mmCIF file of C-alpha atoms in Angstrom:
data_model
loop_
_atom_site.group_PDB
_atom_site.id
_atom_site.type_symbol
_atom_site.label_atom_id
_atom_site.label_comp_id
_atom_site.label_asym_id
_atom_site.label_seq_id
_atom_site.Cartn_x
_atom_site.Cartn_y
_atom_site.Cartn_z
ATOM 1 C CA TRP A 21 -0.025 0.298 -0.197
ATOM 2 C CA ASN A 22 3.406 2.440 0.208
ATOM 3 C CA ASP A 23 4.207 1.810 -3.281
ATOM 4 C CA LEU A 24 1.146 1.943 -5.647
ATOM 5 C CA LYS A 25 1.240 2.340 -9.228
ATOM 6 C CA TYR A 26 -1.988 4.434 -8.543
ATOM 7 C CA PRO A 27 -1.689 6.183 -5.118
ATOM 8 C CA HIS A 28 -5.299 7.688 -5.212
ATOM 9 C CA PHE A 29 -6.422 3.937 -5.183
ATOM 10 C CA TYR A 30 -5.674 3.734 -1.701
ATOM 11 C CA LYS A 31 -7.971 7.048 -1.082
ATOM 12 C CA HIS A 32 -10.858 4.921 -2.849
ATOM 13 C CA ARG A 33 -10.014 1.886 -0.701
ATOM 14 C CA GLU A 34 -10.783 3.464 2.412
ATOM 15 C CA GLN A 35 -13.617 5.590 1.353
ATOM 16 C CA ILE A 36 -15.387 2.126 0.385
ATOM 17 C CA ARG A 37 -14.348 0.351 3.419
ATOM 18 C CA ALA A 38 -15.660 3.107 5.624
ATOM 19 C CA LEU A 39 -19.335 2.157 4.333
ATOM 20 C CA PHE A 40 -19.589 -1.006 6.325
ATOM 21 C CA TRP A 41 -23.060 -1.823 7.417
ATOM 22 C CA ARG A 42 -25.369 -4.745 7.730
ATOM 23 C CA ALA A 43 -29.180 -5.018 6.741
ATOM 24 C CA SER A 44 -30.404 -6.207 10.079
ATOM 25 C CA GLU A 45 -29.377 -2.679 11.410
ATOM 26 C CA VAL A 46 -32.495 -1.349 9.394
ATOM 27 C CA ASP A 47 -35.573 -1.258 11.337
ATOM 28 C CA MET A 48 -38.557 -2.463 9.240
ATOM 29 C CA THR A 49 -41.114 -2.521 11.927
ATOM 30 C CA HIS A 50 -43.092 0.304 10.565
ATOM 31 C CA ASP A 51 -42.665 -0.719 6.832
ATOM 32 C CA VAL A 52 -44.298 -4.160 7.971
ATOM 33 C CA LYS A 53 -47.231 -2.293 9.214
ATOM 34 C CA GLN A 54 -47.705 0.296 6.359
ATOM 35 C CA PHE A 55 -47.153 -2.103 3.344
ATOM 36 C CA PRO A 56 -50.617 -3.233 3.350
ATOM 37 C CA ALA A 57 -51.923 0.257 3.158
ATOM 38 C CA LEU A 58 -49.990 0.989 0.146
ATOM 39 C CA THR A 59 -52.310 1.297 -3.308
ATOM 40 C CA ALA A 60 -52.164 -2.014 -5.472
ATOM 41 C CA GLN A 61 -50.140 0.022 -7.706
ATOM 42 C CA GLU A 62 -47.399 1.358 -5.098
ATOM 43 C CA GLN A 63 -47.349 -2.260 -4.051
ATOM 44 C CA ASP A 64 -46.765 -3.832 -7.488
ATOM 45 C CA ALA A 65 -44.094 -1.190 -8.106
ATOM 46 C CA TYR A 66 -42.580 -1.758 -4.690
ATOM 47 C CA LEU A 67 -42.312 -5.641 -5.518
ATOM 48 C CA LYS A 68 -41.414 -5.460 -9.007
ATOM 49 C CA ILE A 69 -38.635 -2.790 -8.297
ATOM 50 C CA ILE A 70 -37.116 -4.656 -5.692
ATOM 51 C CA GLY A 71 -37.057 -7.856 -7.782
ATOM 52 C CA LEU A 72 -35.486 -5.764 -10.706
ATOM 53 C CA LEU A 73 -32.532 -4.237 -8.450
ATOM 54 C CA ALA A 74 -32.155 -7.992 -6.989
ATOM 55 C CA THR A 75 -31.806 -8.905 -10.672
ATOM 56 C CA LEU A 76 -29.138 -6.333 -11.368
ATOM 57 C CA ASP A 77 -27.340 -6.807 -8.155
ATOM 58 C CA GLY A 78 -26.987 -10.603 -8.443
ATOM 59 C CA PRO A 79 -24.224 -10.646 -11.045
ATOM 60 C CA GLN A 80 -22.330 -7.691 -9.394
ATOM 61 C CA THR A 81 -20.555 -9.708 -6.668
ATOM 62 C CA ASP A 82 -19.694 -12.032 -9.682
ATOM 63 C CA ILE A 83 -18.173 -9.531 -11.910
ATOM 64 C CA ALA A 84 -16.208 -7.755 -8.890
ATOM 65 C CA HIS A 85 -14.823 -11.321 -8.698
ATOM 66 C CA ARG A 86 -13.947 -11.773 -12.047
ATOM 67 C CA ILE A 87 -12.265 -8.176 -12.398
ATOM 68 C CA SER A 88 -10.292 -9.122 -9.211
ATOM 69 C CA ALA A 89 -9.204 -12.361 -11.072
ATOM 70 C CA TYR A 90 -8.167 -10.579 -14.174
ATOM 71 C CA THR A 91 -6.050 -7.717 -12.828
ATOM 72 C CA THR A 92 -2.556 -8.006 -11.659
ATOM 73 C CA ASP A 93 -2.848 -4.818 -9.638
ATOM 74 C CA PRO A 94 -3.028 -5.972 -5.985
ATOM 75 C CA SER A 95 -4.293 -2.922 -4.973
ATOM 76 C CA VAL A 96 -7.277 -3.523 -7.344
ATOM 77 C CA LYS A 97 -7.795 -7.036 -6.218
ATOM 78 C CA SER A 98 -8.139 -5.762 -2.636
ATOM 79 C CA ILE A 99 -10.684 -2.962 -3.255
ATOM 80 C CA MET A 100 -12.673 -5.507 -5.657
ATOM 81 C CA ALA A 101 -12.853 -7.803 -2.834
ATOM 82 C CA THR A 102 -14.688 -5.056 -0.626
ATOM 83 C CA ILE A 103 -16.906 -4.309 -3.617
ATOM 84 C CA ALA A 104 -17.735 -7.854 -3.962
ATOM 85 C CA ASP A 105 -18.778 -8.082 -0.085
ATOM 86 C CA GLN A 106 -20.851 -5.059 -0.477
ATOM 87 C CA GLU A 107 -22.883 -6.316 -3.263
ATOM 88 C CA SER A 108 -23.530 -9.491 -1.398
ATOM 89 C CA GLU A 109 -25.191 -7.508 1.433
ATOM 90 C CA HIS A 110 -26.951 -5.620 -1.056
ATOM 91 C CA ASN A 111 -28.526 -8.842 -2.341
ATOM 92 C CA HIS A 112 -29.113 -9.838 1.286
ATOM 93 C CA SER A 113 -30.857 -6.651 1.879
ATOM 94 C CA TYR A 114 -33.482 -7.272 -0.782
ATOM 95 C CA ALA A 115 -34.339 -10.540 0.768
ATOM 96 C CA TYR A 116 -34.567 -8.957 4.304
ATOM 97 C CA VAL A 117 -36.791 -6.104 2.967
ATOM 98 C CA LEU A 118 -39.029 -8.646 1.130
ATOM 99 C CA SER A 119 -39.087 -11.367 3.972
ATOM 100 C CA SER A 120 -40.699 -8.149 5.998
ATOM 101 C CA VAL A 121 -43.296 -7.345 3.805
ATOM 102 C CA THR A 122 -44.757 -10.317 1.979
ATOM 103 C CA ASP A 123 -45.040 -14.382 2.400
ATOM 104 C CA TRP A 124 -42.528 -16.711 0.893
ATOM 105 C CA GLN A 125 -44.507 -16.686 -2.586
ATOM 106 C CA GLY A 126 -44.459 -13.155 -2.886
ATOM 107 C CA GLN A 127 -40.745 -13.159 -2.558
ATOM 108 C CA VAL A 128 -40.337 -15.693 -4.915
ATOM 109 C CA GLU A 129 -42.716 -13.988 -7.494
ATOM 110 C CA SER A 130 -40.672 -10.668 -7.040
ATOM 111 C CA PHE A 131 -37.319 -12.370 -7.473
ATOM 112 C CA ASP A 132 -38.633 -14.152 -10.523
ATOM 113 C CA THR A 133 -39.697 -10.850 -12.179
ATOM 114 C CA GLY A 134 -36.160 -10.644 -13.963
ATOM 115 C CA ARG A 135 -36.905 -13.979 -15.780
ATOM 116 C CA LYS A 136 -40.539 -13.431 -16.439
ATOM 117 C CA ASP A 137 -41.280 -9.913 -17.363
ATOM 118 C CA PRO A 138 -40.229 -9.496 -21.165
ATOM 119 C CA VAL A 139 -39.833 -5.911 -21.034
ATOM 120 C CA LEU A 140 -37.369 -6.420 -18.163
ATOM 121 C CA MET A 141 -35.688 -9.384 -19.820
ATOM 122 C CA GLU A 142 -35.011 -7.261 -23.155
ATOM 123 C CA ARG A 143 -33.750 -4.560 -20.930
ATOM 124 C CA ASN A 144 -31.270 -6.878 -19.701
ATOM 125 C CA GLU A 145 -30.063 -8.604 -22.698
ATOM 126 C CA ARG A 146 -26.968 -6.464 -23.358
ATOM 127 C CA ILE A 147 -25.975 -6.570 -19.773
ATOM 128 C CA ILE A 148 -25.935 -10.511 -19.871
ATOM 129 C CA GLU A 149 -24.397 -10.473 -23.226
ATOM 130 C CA VAL A 150 -21.440 -8.444 -22.109
ATOM 131 C CA TYR A 151 -21.139 -9.957 -18.676
ATOM 132 C CA ASN A 152 -20.929 -13.566 -20.305
ATOM 133 C CA ASP A 153 -18.549 -12.044 -22.870
ATOM 134 C CA PHE A 154 -16.129 -11.534 -20.057
ATOM 135 C CA ALA A 155 -16.802 -14.353 -17.913
ATOM 136 C CA LEU A 156 -16.126 -16.889 -21.012
ATOM 137 C CA GLN A 157 -13.288 -14.586 -22.745
ATOM 138 C CA PRO A 158 -11.340 -12.352 -20.533
ATOM 139 C CA SER A 159 -9.614 -10.003 -22.251
ATOM 140 C CA ILE A 160 -8.830 -6.002 -22.193
ATOM 141 C CA LYS A 161 -11.744 -5.392 -24.648
ATOM 142 C CA ASN A 162 -14.146 -7.436 -22.758
ATOM 143 C CA VAL A 163 -13.204 -6.096 -19.290
ATOM 144 C CA LEU A 164 -13.382 -2.773 -20.551
ATOM 145 C CA ARG A 165 -17.029 -3.396 -21.730
ATOM 146 C CA ALA A 166 -18.012 -4.936 -18.562
ATOM 147 C CA MET A 167 -16.610 -1.813 -16.687
ATOM 148 C CA VAL A 168 -18.760 0.307 -19.116
ATOM 149 C CA TYR A 169 -21.915 -1.782 -17.993
ATOM 150 C CA THR A 170 -20.932 -1.747 -14.308
ATOM 151 C CA ALA A 171 -20.949 2.113 -14.563
ATOM 152 C CA LEU A 172 -24.437 1.794 -15.977
ATOM 153 C CA LEU A 173 -25.885 -0.638 -13.599
ATOM 154 C CA GLU A 174 -24.621 1.364 -10.835
ATOM 155 C CA GLY A 175 -25.644 4.428 -12.097
ATOM 156 C CA LEU A 176 -28.490 4.864 -14.317
ATOM 157 C CA PHE A 177 -29.955 1.586 -13.609
ATOM 158 C CA PHE A 178 -30.038 1.340 -9.899
ATOM 159 C CA TYR A 179 -30.579 4.977 -9.202
ATOM 160 C CA SER A 180 -33.927 5.114 -11.301
ATOM 161 C CA GLY A 181 -35.115 2.026 -9.027
ATOM 162 C CA PHE A 182 -33.977 3.782 -6.070
ATOM 163 C CA ALA A 183 -35.980 6.905 -6.941
ATOM 164 C CA PHE A 184 -39.134 5.093 -6.450
ATOM 165 C CA PHE A 185 -38.072 4.448 -2.708
ATOM 166 C CA TYR A 186 -37.117 8.079 -2.144
ATOM 167 C CA ASN A 187 -40.455 9.096 -3.513
ATOM 168 C CA LEU A 188 -42.449 6.878 -1.059
ATOM 169 C CA ALA A 189 -40.428 8.083 2.079
ATOM 170 C CA ARG A 190 -40.744 11.892 0.795
ATOM 171 C CA ASN A 191 -44.648 10.801 1.392
ATOM 172 C CA ASN A 192 -43.864 9.613 4.985
ATOM 173 C CA LYS A 193 -44.271 5.659 3.441
ATOM 174 C CA MET A 194 -41.755 2.964 3.651
ATOM 175 C CA VAL A 195 -39.274 4.625 5.227
ATOM 176 C CA GLY A 196 -37.289 1.534 6.564
ATOM 177 C CA THR A 197 -36.880 0.582 2.906
ATOM 178 C CA SER A 198 -35.700 3.898 1.842
ATOM 179 C CA THR A 199 -33.273 4.146 4.458
ATOM 180 C CA MET A 200 -32.026 0.601 3.431
ATOM 181 C CA VAL A 201 -31.932 1.890 -0.269
ATOM 182 C CA SER A 202 -29.817 4.993 0.730
ATOM 183 C CA TYR A 203 -27.211 2.812 2.371
ATOM 184 C CA ILE A 204 -26.808 0.817 -0.869
ATOM 185 C CA ASN A 205 -26.919 4.007 -2.690
ATOM 186 C CA ARG A 206 -24.294 5.323 -1.243
ATOM 187 C CA ASP A 207 -22.128 2.237 -1.615
ATOM 188 C CA GLU A 208 -23.114 2.091 -5.474
ATOM 189 C CA LEU A 209 -21.851 5.793 -5.731
ATOM 190 C CA GLN A 210 -18.230 4.717 -4.631
ATOM 191 C CA HIS A 211 -18.369 1.511 -6.373
ATOM 192 C CA GLY A 212 -19.171 3.491 -9.486
ATOM 193 C CA ARG A 213 -16.624 6.004 -8.866
ATOM 194 C CA PHE A 214 -13.988 3.474 -8.648
ATOM 195 C CA ILE A 215 -14.800 1.729 -11.600
ATOM 196 C CA SER A 216 -14.612 4.816 -13.497
ATOM 197 C CA GLU A 217 -11.095 5.506 -12.268
ATOM 198 C CA LEU A 218 -10.266 1.833 -13.164
ATOM 199 C CA PHE A 219 -11.670 2.212 -16.606
ATOM 200 C CA ARG A 220 -9.341 5.050 -17.181
ATOM 201 C CA ALA A 221 -6.432 3.620 -16.115
ATOM 202 C CA THR A 222 -6.807 0.540 -17.925
ATOM 203 C CA LEU A 223 -7.542 2.543 -21.202
ATOM 204 C CA ALA A 224 -4.259 4.700 -20.555
ATOM 205 C CA GLU A 225 -2.072 1.242 -20.346
ATOM 206 C CA HIS A 226 -3.810 -0.010 -23.469
ATOM 207 C CA PRO A 227 -4.248 3.215 -25.808
ATOM 208 C CA LYS A 228 -5.202 1.037 -28.713
ATOM 209 C CA TYR A 229 -8.470 0.437 -27.643
ATOM 210 C CA ASN A 230 -9.303 4.146 -26.913
ATOM 211 C CA SER A 231 -10.330 4.107 -30.727
ATOM 212 C CA GLU A 232 -13.212 5.923 -32.329
ATOM 213 C CA GLU A 233 -15.066 2.447 -32.612
ATOM 214 C CA PHE A 234 -15.097 2.038 -28.921
ATOM 215 C CA ILE A 235 -16.065 5.445 -28.070
ATOM 216 C CA GLU A 236 -18.892 5.098 -30.366
ATOM 217 C CA TRP A 237 -19.554 1.732 -28.958
ATOM 218 C CA VAL A 238 -19.767 3.269 -25.177
ATOM 219 C CA TYR A 239 -21.856 6.110 -26.225
ATOM 220 C CA ASP A 240 -24.395 3.454 -27.758
ATOM 221 C CA GLN A 241 -24.643 1.614 -24.941
ATOM 222 C CA PHE A 242 -25.708 4.566 -22.844
ATOM 223 C CA GLN A 243 -28.265 5.685 -25.665
ATOM 224 C CA HIS A 244 -29.835 2.453 -25.912
ATOM 225 C CA SER A 245 -29.674 1.941 -21.919
ATOM 226 C CA VAL A 246 -31.997 5.239 -21.664
ATOM 227 C CA ALA A 247 -34.302 4.017 -24.166
ATOM 228 C CA GLN A 248 -34.697 0.713 -22.098
ATOM 229 C CA GLU A 249 -35.015 2.524 -18.848
ATOM 230 C CA THR A 250 -37.625 4.739 -20.272
ATOM 231 C CA ARG A 251 -39.523 1.506 -21.562
ATOM 232 C CA TRP A 252 -38.986 -0.147 -18.447
#
C-alpha cells in the first residue's frame, strides 16, 4: 500500500471500506405495518422494483470477483474484494426487505420478475451478453466493456429504481426501505466512482482500445440503456 502504481486508489479503498453496514441494522417495523395500506399500484411497483434491483445486483458480486481475478494490480484486487462483499450484502438486504413485507410466495414472484417480465428481460439482454463475454473470454476489450456496464448498472439502472423508494419516503411511506436503499445508493456511488477510475487507468495502459470505434460503442450503450430504462 506504500508503493502503488495509482496512489489515489488507496483513498478509494479507505472510502469504500468506511461504508460497512448490515441489513439487519435497519428497522422495518413501520414498513411491515404500512405495506398493506399502500395502493395496489404502489405494492406492485414496490415488489417489481425490488425484484429488478436484485436481478441487477446478483451478477455484481460475481463480476467484481472476475475483474479481481483478471487484474494484475494487488490494490485493485483488494478494492474489488470489498466491493464484492458489499454487493453480496445488497442482495441480502433485498431478501431482508421482502421477507418483512410479503410471504414466501410473494418473495419468489418478486425475485422471478427478471426472468418473466418481457420488458425487463429485453432491458437486461445487453448486460447478460457483455458480462458473459467477459466471463467466457477474459480480455482487455471485454473487461473494458464489462466496466462500462458496471458503471451503467451502478449509475443509471440502480438510481432510477432507488428513486421510487425515495419518493415513497418523501410521502412518509416505507421509510425503513428508503433508509436501506440510501445505504445501498451510497455504496454504489463509490463503486461507480472507482470503476470509472479503473476504466481510465486501463485505457491509459492500453491506448489502442481508446479508439473512435470503442468510443462510439460506449455512447451507443448509454443511449440504448436510457431507451430501455424509459420503456421499463
